[in-house]
């Protein structure tokens, strides 16, 4: 034995139950999934910021974006132009502003803005 071995303390190796190891592995997997979720939410927020910027430029909307009401789409409607918002039946929409005539500016769950005819909306 050398000098270093003389002062080294030997610790007994503790046995860990197999169930505990499996449980610990599953906890580690859950933590990894949380980190992936944060990454996707950052991408989603960037996309929504891009949509909001496009909305402000297209509609020349300089006021604060405030949700006036929540509505559901009564039926599916395809958009005729970029300013119109395509709808699917039962989709939840946030009404941002009511413009003159029969249209309202709405936002869907993906963060996209556009005009929607009031006759296609059901208010609660």
PDB file of C-alpha atoms in Angstrom:
ATOM      1  CA  UNK A   1       0.000   0.000   0.000  1.00  0.00           C
ATOM      2  CA  UNK A   2       1.081   3.488  -0.732  1.00  0.00           C
ATOM      3  CA  UNK A   3       0.687   6.541   1.468  1.00  0.00           C
ATOM      4  CA  UNK A   4      -2.552   7.642  -0.254  1.00  0.00           C
ATOM      5  CA  UNK A   5      -4.272   4.274   0.224  1.00  0.00           C
ATOM      6  CA  UNK A   6      -3.559   4.391   3.931  1.00  0.00           C
ATOM      7  CA  UNK A   7      -5.787   7.427   4.537  1.00  0.00           C
ATOM      8  CA  UNK A   8      -8.533   6.628   2.027  1.00  0.00           C
ATOM      9  CA  UNK A   9     -11.852   5.761   3.639  1.00  0.00           C
ATOM     10  CA  UNK A  10     -13.719   2.969   1.952  1.00  0.00           C
ATOM     11  CA  UNK A  11     -17.446   3.528   1.771  1.00  0.00           C
ATOM     12  CA  UNK A  12     -19.752   0.549   1.417  1.00  0.00           C
ATOM     13  CA  UNK A  13     -21.760   0.554  -1.804  1.00  0.00           C
ATOM     14  CA  UNK A  14     -25.429   0.952  -0.963  1.00  0.00           C
ATOM     15  CA  UNK A  15     -27.847  -1.238  -2.794  1.00  0.00           C
ATOM     16  CA  UNK A  16     -30.743   0.583  -4.429  1.00  0.00           C
ATOM     17  CA  UNK A  17     -34.002  -1.209  -5.030  1.00  0.00           C
ATOM     18  CA  UNK A  18     -34.860  -1.796  -8.694  1.00  0.00           C
ATOM     19  CA  UNK A  19     -38.270  -0.145  -8.276  1.00  0.00           C
ATOM     20  CA  UNK A  20     -36.638   3.047  -7.044  1.00  0.00           C
ATOM     21  CA  UNK A  21     -34.274   3.121 -10.051  1.00  0.00           C
ATOM     22  CA  UNK A  22     -37.196   2.748 -12.458  1.00  0.00           C
ATOM     23  CA  UNK A  23     -39.138   5.472 -10.671  1.00  0.00           C
ATOM     24  CA  UNK A  24     -36.136   7.797 -10.783  1.00  0.00           C
ATOM     25  CA  UNK A  25     -35.731   7.224 -14.534  1.00  0.00           C
ATOM     26  CA  UNK A  26     -39.378   8.102 -15.188  1.00  0.00           C
ATOM     27  CA  UNK A  27     -39.006  11.330 -13.184  1.00  0.00           C
ATOM     28  CA  UNK A  28     -35.997  12.286 -15.317  1.00  0.00           C
ATOM     29  CA  UNK A  29     -38.027  11.666 -18.480  1.00  0.00           C
ATOM     30  CA  UNK A  30     -40.784  13.986 -17.249  1.00  0.00           C
ATOM     31  CA  UNK A  31     -38.269  16.757 -16.589  1.00  0.00           C
ATOM     32  CA  UNK A  32     -36.931  16.424 -20.122  1.00  0.00           C
ATOM     33  CA  UNK A  33     -40.436  16.779 -21.536  1.00  0.00           C
ATOM     34  CA  UNK A  34     -40.906  20.011 -19.579  1.00  0.00           C
ATOM     35  CA  UNK A  35     -37.861  21.524 -21.243  1.00  0.00           C
ATOM     36  CA  UNK A  36     -39.163  20.576 -24.698  1.00  0.00           C
ATOM     37  CA  UNK A  37     -42.478  22.266 -23.872  1.00  0.00           C
ATOM     38  CA  UNK A  38     -40.738  25.524 -23.013  1.00  0.00           C
ATOM     39  CA  UNK A  39     -38.914  25.494 -26.334  1.00  0.00           C
ATOM     40  CA  UNK A  40     -42.121  25.056 -28.324  1.00  0.00           C
ATOM     41  CA  UNK A  41     -43.903  27.803 -26.363  1.00  0.00           C
ATOM     42  CA  UNK A  42     -41.095  30.216 -27.252  1.00  0.00           C
ATOM     43  CA  UNK A  43     -41.516  29.368 -30.930  1.00  0.00           C
ATOM     44  CA  UNK A  44     -45.275  29.821 -30.581  1.00  0.00           C
ATOM     45  CA  UNK A  45     -44.882  33.252 -28.970  1.00  0.00           C
ATOM     46  CA  UNK A  46     -42.521  34.351 -31.772  1.00  0.00           C
ATOM     47  CA  UNK A  47     -45.077  33.255 -34.348  1.00  0.00           C
ATOM     48  CA  UNK A  48     -47.863  35.120 -32.535  1.00  0.00           C
ATOM     49  CA  UNK A  49     -45.706  38.268 -32.370  1.00  0.00           C
ATOM     50  CA  UNK A  50     -45.137  37.994 -36.126  1.00  0.00           C
ATOM     51  CA  UNK A  51     -48.884  37.631 -36.731  1.00  0.00           C
ATOM     52  CA  UNK A  52     -49.620  40.630 -34.517  1.00  0.00           C
ATOM     53  CA  UNK A  53     -47.075  42.761 -36.415  1.00  0.00           C
ATOM     54  CA  UNK A  54     -48.625  41.707 -39.736  1.00  0.00           C
ATOM     55  CA  UNK A  55     -52.096  42.519 -38.360  1.00  0.00           C
ATOM     56  CA  UNK A  56     -51.087  46.018 -37.254  1.00  0.00           C
ATOM     57  CA  UNK A  57     -49.524  46.776 -40.647  1.00  0.00           C
ATOM     58  CA  UNK A  58     -52.369  45.348 -42.724  1.00  0.00           C
ATOM     59  CA  UNK A  59     -55.296  46.764 -40.762  1.00  0.00           C
ATOM     60  CA  UNK A  60     -53.485  49.961 -39.658  1.00  0.00           C
ATOM     61  CA  UNK A  61     -54.566  49.156 -36.088  1.00  0.00           C
ATOM     62  CA  UNK A  62     -52.676  51.329 -33.586  1.00  0.00           C
ATOM     63  CA  UNK A  63     -54.891  50.871 -30.530  1.00  0.00           C
ATOM     64  CA  UNK A  64     -54.232  48.395 -27.727  1.00  0.00           C
ATOM     65  CA  UNK A  65     -55.392  44.891 -28.645  1.00  0.00           C
ATOM     66  CA  UNK A  66     -58.153  44.135 -26.163  1.00  0.00           C
ATOM     67  CA  UNK A  67     -60.582  41.216 -26.294  1.00  0.00           C
ATOM     68  CA  UNK A  68     -64.161  42.523 -26.266  1.00  0.00           C
ATOM     69  CA  UNK A  69     -65.917  39.148 -26.329  1.00  0.00           C
ATOM     70  CA  UNK A  70     -65.461  35.472 -27.078  1.00  0.00           C
ATOM     71  CA  UNK A  71     -67.477  33.818 -29.809  1.00  0.00           C
ATOM     72  CA  UNK A  72     -67.706  30.465 -31.564  1.00  0.00           C
ATOM     73  CA  UNK A  73     -67.916  29.975 -35.296  1.00  0.00           C
ATOM     74  CA  UNK A  74     -71.346  28.787 -36.375  1.00  0.00           C
ATOM     75  CA  UNK A  75     -70.089  27.160 -39.585  1.00  0.00           C
ATOM     76  CA  UNK A  76     -66.952  26.669 -41.641  1.00  0.00           C
ATOM     77  CA  UNK A  77     -66.106  29.497 -44.015  1.00  0.00           C
ATOM     78  CA  UNK A  78     -63.171  29.723 -46.420  1.00  0.00           C
ATOM     79  CA  UNK A  79     -61.433  33.069 -46.740  1.00  0.00           C
ATOM     80  CA  UNK A  80     -61.730  34.955 -50.017  1.00  0.00           C
ATOM     81  CA  UNK A  81     -58.733  37.219 -49.355  1.00  0.00           C
ATOM     82  CA  UNK A  82     -55.828  37.522 -46.905  1.00  0.00           C
ATOM     83  CA  UNK A  83     -57.694  40.024 -44.697  1.00  0.00           C
ATOM     84  CA  UNK A  84     -60.502  37.512 -44.056  1.00  0.00           C
ATOM     85  CA  UNK A  85     -60.097  34.879 -41.348  1.00  0.00           C
ATOM     86  CA  UNK A  86     -60.896  31.293 -42.392  1.00  0.00           C
ATOM     87  CA  UNK A  87     -63.246  29.569 -39.941  1.00  0.00           C
ATOM     88  CA  UNK A  88     -63.984  26.009 -38.917  1.00  0.00           C
ATOM     89  CA  UNK A  89     -67.264  25.137 -37.245  1.00  0.00           C
ATOM     90  CA  UNK A  90     -67.078  25.328 -33.448  1.00  0.00           C
ATOM     91  CA  UNK A  91     -63.782  27.246 -33.387  1.00  0.00           C
ATOM     92  CA  UNK A  92     -63.274  29.695 -30.483  1.00  0.00           C
ATOM     93  CA  UNK A  93     -62.556  33.277 -31.560  1.00  0.00           C
ATOM     94  CA  UNK A  94     -61.620  36.418 -29.640  1.00  0.00           C
ATOM     95  CA  UNK A  95     -63.449  39.501 -30.913  1.00  0.00           C
ATOM     96  CA  UNK A  96     -60.934  42.351 -30.967  1.00  0.00           C
ATOM     97  CA  UNK A  97     -62.880  45.158 -32.576  1.00  0.00           C
ATOM     98  CA  UNK A  98     -66.274  45.690 -34.168  1.00  0.00           C
ATOM     99  CA  UNK A  99     -65.904  47.667 -37.375  1.00  0.00           C
ATOM    100  CA  UNK A 100     -68.649  49.420 -39.269  1.00  0.00           C
ATOM    101  CA  UNK A 101     -70.927  47.205 -41.278  1.00  0.00           C
ATOM    102  CA  UNK A 102     -71.429  43.502 -40.617  1.00  0.00           C
ATOM    103  CA  UNK A 103     -67.826  42.500 -39.890  1.00  0.00           C
ATOM    104  CA  UNK A 104     -65.674  42.169 -36.790  1.00  0.00           C
ATOM    105  CA  UNK A 105     -61.923  41.797 -36.360  1.00  0.00           C
ATOM    106  CA  UNK A 106     -61.251  38.461 -34.664  1.00  0.00           C
ATOM    107  CA  UNK A 107     -58.294  36.358 -33.546  1.00  0.00           C
ATOM    108  CA  UNK A 108     -58.236  32.547 -33.631  1.00  0.00           C
ATOM    109  CA  UNK A 109     -56.343  30.102 -31.385  1.00  0.00           C
ATOM    110  CA  UNK A 110     -53.272  30.140 -33.665  1.00  0.00           C
ATOM    111  CA  UNK A 111     -52.976  33.920 -33.207  1.00  0.00           C
ATOM    112  CA  UNK A 112     -54.107  34.827 -36.706  1.00  0.00           C
ATOM    113  CA  UNK A 113     -56.241  37.954 -37.179  1.00  0.00           C
ATOM    114  CA  UNK A 114     -58.854  38.806 -39.778  1.00  0.00           C
ATOM    115  CA  UNK A 115     -62.321  40.001 -40.635  1.00  0.00           C
ATOM    116  CA  UNK A 116     -65.265  37.730 -39.835  1.00  0.00           C
ATOM    117  CA  UNK A 117     -68.901  38.413 -40.687  1.00  0.00           C
ATOM    118  CA  UNK A 118     -71.038  38.747 -37.553  1.00  0.00           C
ATOM    119  CA  UNK A 119     -73.648  36.391 -39.015  1.00  0.00           C
ATOM    120  CA  UNK A 120     -71.080  33.541 -38.815  1.00  0.00           C
ATOM    121  CA  UNK A 121     -70.504  34.030 -35.057  1.00  0.00           C
ATOM    122  CA  UNK A 122     -72.412  32.810 -31.995  1.00  0.00           C
ATOM    123  CA  UNK A 123     -71.948  34.978 -28.902  1.00  0.00           C
ATOM    124  CA  UNK A 124     -72.579  33.566 -25.449  1.00  0.00           C
TER     125      UNK A 124
END
